[in-house]
Short mmCIF file of C-alpha atoms in Angstrom, two decimals:
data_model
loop_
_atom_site.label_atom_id
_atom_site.label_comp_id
_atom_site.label_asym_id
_atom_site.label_seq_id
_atom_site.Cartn_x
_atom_site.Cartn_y
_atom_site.Cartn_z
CA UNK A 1 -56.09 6.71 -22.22
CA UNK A 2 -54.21 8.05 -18.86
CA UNK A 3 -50.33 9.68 -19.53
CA UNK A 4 -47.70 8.33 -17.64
CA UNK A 5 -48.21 11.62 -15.92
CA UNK A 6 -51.86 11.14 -14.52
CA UNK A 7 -50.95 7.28 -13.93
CA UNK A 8 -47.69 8.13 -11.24
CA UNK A 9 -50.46 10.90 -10.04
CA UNK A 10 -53.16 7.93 -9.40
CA UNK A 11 -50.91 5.40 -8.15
CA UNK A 12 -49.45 7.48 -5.75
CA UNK A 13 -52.54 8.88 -4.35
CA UNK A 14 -53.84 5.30 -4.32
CA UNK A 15 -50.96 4.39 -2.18
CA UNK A 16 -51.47 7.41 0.10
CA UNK A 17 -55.11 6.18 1.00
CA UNK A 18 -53.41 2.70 1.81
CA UNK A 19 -51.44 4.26 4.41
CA UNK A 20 -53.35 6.18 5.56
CA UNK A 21 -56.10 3.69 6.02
CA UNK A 22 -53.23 1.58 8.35
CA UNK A 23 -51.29 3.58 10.05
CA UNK A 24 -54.10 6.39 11.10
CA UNK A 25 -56.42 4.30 13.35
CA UNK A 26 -52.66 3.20 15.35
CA UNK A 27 -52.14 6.73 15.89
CA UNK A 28 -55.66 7.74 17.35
CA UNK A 29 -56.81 5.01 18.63
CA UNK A 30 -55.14 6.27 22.38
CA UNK A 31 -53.14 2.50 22.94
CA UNK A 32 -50.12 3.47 21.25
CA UNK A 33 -46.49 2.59 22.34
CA UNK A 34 -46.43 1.13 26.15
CA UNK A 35 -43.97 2.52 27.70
CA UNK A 36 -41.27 0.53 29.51
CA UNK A 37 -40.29 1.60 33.15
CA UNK A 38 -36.61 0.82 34.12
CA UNK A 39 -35.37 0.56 37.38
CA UNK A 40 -32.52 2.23 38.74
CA UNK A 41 -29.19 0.68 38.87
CA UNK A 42 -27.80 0.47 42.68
CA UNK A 43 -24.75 2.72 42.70
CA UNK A 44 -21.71 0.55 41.92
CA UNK A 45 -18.16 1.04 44.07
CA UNK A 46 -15.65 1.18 41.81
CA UNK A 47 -12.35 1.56 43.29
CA UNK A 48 -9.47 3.10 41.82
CA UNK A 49 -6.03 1.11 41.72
CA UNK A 50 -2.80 3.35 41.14
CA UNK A 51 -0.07 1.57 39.04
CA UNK A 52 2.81 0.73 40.63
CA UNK A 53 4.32 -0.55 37.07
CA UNK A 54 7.74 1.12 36.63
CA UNK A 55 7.97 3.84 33.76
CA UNK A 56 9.33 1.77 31.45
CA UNK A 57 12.88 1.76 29.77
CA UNK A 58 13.18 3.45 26.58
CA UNK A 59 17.12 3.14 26.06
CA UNK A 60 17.12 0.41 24.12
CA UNK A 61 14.26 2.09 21.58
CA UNK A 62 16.42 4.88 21.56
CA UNK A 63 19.53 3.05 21.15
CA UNK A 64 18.14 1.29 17.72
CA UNK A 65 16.73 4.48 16.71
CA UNK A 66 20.97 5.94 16.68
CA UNK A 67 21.50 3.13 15.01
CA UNK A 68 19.25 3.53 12.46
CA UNK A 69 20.08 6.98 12.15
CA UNK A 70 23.59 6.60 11.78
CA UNK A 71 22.74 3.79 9.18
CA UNK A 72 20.49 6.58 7.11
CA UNK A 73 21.66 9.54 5.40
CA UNK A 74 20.26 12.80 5.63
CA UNK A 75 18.33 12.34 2.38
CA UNK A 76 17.01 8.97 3.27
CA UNK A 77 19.22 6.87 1.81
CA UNK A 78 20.91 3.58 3.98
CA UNK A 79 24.83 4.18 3.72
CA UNK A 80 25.51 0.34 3.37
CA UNK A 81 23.48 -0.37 -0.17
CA UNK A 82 23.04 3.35 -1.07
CA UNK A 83 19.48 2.88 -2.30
CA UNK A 84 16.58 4.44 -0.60
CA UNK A 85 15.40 3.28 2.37
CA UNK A 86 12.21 1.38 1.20
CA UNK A 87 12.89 0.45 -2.24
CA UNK A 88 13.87 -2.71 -3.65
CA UNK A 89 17.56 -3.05 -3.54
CA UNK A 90 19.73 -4.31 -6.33
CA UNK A 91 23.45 -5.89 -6.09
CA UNK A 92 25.52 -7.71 -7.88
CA UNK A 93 25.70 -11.45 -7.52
CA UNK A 94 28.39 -12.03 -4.76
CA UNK A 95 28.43 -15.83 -5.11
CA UNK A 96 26.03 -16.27 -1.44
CA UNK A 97 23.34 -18.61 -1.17
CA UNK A 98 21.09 -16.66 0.84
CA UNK A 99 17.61 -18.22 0.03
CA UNK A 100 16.06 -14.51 1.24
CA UNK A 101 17.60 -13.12 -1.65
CA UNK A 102 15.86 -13.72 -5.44
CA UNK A 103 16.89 -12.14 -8.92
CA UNK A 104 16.20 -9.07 -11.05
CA UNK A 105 16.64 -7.40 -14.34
CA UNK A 106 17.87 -4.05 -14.21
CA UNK A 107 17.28 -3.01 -17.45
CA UNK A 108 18.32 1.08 -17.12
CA UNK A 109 19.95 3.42 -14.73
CA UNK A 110 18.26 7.08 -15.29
CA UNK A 111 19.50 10.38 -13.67
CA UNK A 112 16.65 11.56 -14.51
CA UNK A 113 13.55 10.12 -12.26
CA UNK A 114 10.91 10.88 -15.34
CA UNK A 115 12.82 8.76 -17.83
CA UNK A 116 12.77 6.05 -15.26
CA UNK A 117 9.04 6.18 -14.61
CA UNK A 118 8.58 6.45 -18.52
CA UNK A 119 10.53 3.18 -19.20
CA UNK A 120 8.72 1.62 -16.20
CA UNK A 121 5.51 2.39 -17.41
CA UNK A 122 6.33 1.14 -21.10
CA UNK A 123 7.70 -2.21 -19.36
CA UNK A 124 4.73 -2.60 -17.57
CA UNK A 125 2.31 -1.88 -20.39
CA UNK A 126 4.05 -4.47 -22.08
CA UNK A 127 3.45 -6.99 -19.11
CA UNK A 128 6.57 -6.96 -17.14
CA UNK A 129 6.76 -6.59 -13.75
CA UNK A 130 8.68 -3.86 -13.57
CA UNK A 131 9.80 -1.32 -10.87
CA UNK A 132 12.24 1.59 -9.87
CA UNK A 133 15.01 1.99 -7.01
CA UNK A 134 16.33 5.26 -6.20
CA UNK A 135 20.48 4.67 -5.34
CA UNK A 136 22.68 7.50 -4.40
CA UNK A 137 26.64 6.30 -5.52
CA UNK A 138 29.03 9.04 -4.95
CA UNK A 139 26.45 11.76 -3.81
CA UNK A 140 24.79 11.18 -7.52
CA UNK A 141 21.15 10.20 -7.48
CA UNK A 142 19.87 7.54 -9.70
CA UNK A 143 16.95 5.17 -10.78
CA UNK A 144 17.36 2.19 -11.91
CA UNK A 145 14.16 0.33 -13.59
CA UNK A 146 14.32 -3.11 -12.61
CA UNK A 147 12.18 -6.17 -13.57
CA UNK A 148 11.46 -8.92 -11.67
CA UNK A 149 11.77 -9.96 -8.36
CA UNK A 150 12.48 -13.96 -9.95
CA UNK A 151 12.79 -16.95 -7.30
CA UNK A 152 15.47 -18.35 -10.45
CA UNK A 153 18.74 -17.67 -11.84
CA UNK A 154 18.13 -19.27 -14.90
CA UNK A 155 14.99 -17.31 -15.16
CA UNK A 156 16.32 -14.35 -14.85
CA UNK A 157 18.93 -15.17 -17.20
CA UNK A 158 15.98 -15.88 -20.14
CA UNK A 159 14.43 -13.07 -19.05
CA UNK A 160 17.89 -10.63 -19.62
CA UNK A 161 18.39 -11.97 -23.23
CA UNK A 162 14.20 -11.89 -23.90
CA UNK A 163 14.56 -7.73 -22.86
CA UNK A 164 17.32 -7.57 -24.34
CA UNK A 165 16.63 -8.09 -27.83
CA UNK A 166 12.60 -6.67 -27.59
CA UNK A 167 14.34 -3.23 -26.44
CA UNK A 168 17.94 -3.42 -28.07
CA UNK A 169 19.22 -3.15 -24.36
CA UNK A 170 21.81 -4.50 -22.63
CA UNK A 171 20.44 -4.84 -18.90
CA UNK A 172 21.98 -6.76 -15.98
CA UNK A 173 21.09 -9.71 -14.08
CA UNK A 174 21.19 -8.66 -10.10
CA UNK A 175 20.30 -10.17 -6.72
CA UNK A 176 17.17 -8.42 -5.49
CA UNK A 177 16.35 -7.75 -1.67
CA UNK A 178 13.17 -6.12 -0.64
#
């Protein structure tokens, strides 16, 4: 009885012969690969036109950029809804009926970020979609752990009293933007 040993040993010299007994004779048998001649390309004249495009006009890229600036502070935060620039913004409900705008939960305000992320984390191991926004109110930062975005008032309503009693909170139904 062969080990596996001797067997790997056999069938791999086996297999050597085999190629050896096909690809030798190709490789002294003096045909080999024909070789393929090319011919030349004819020189091609390319010719060089200049632009005559005007540089263009970067004023009005500059002029949104002041804009933006002067709508940023220095820490990155817009001046008109004080949350970082980026983040989903949360505002009261001011009675419009801007279809853009859907609803949120904001179940906590944290000054500090890790508490946030911690109550975040435990809202979304629980299933909730649940996210942060950095706001800066009086030069104080802040996140606030939201859930939602919801395309319903009345959901988001539901939603505040189901939170509400699972985490003995009393959280805030607000008009999200992203």
């Amino acid at each position: 009885m062969l080990t596996d040993r001797t067997r790997y040993r056999v069938t791999g010299l086996v297999f050597l012969v085999a190629l050896a007994a096909v690809v030798l004779p190709m490789v002294f048998d003096g045909d080999g690969v024909e070789s393929v001649q090319l011919e030349a390309l004819p020189a091609a004249d390319f010719q060089v036109e200049r632009d005559t495009q005007p540089a263009p006009d970067f004023a009005p890229v500059v002029e949104v950029r002041d804009e933006l600036l002067e709508a940023i502070d220095e820490d990155g935060y817009d001046r008109a809804t004080e949350t970082r620039l980026g983040e989903p913004v949360l505002f009261p409900d001011d009675g419009n009926v801007d279809a853009d705008l859907k609803w949120a939960v904001q179940v906590a305000s944290f000054s500090q970020e890790e508490n946030a992320t911690a109550m975040r984390d435990r809202l979304r191991g629980d299933g909730y979609n649940a996210f942060l926004s950095n706001i800066k109110q009086h030069g104080e930062r802040a996140t606030r752990v939201g859930v939602g975005p919801l395309i319903d008032a009345d959901d988001a309503a539901t939603l505040k009293l189901e939170l509400d009693e699972r985490y003995e909170l009393e959280s805030v139904v607000m008009r999200f933007s992203p």
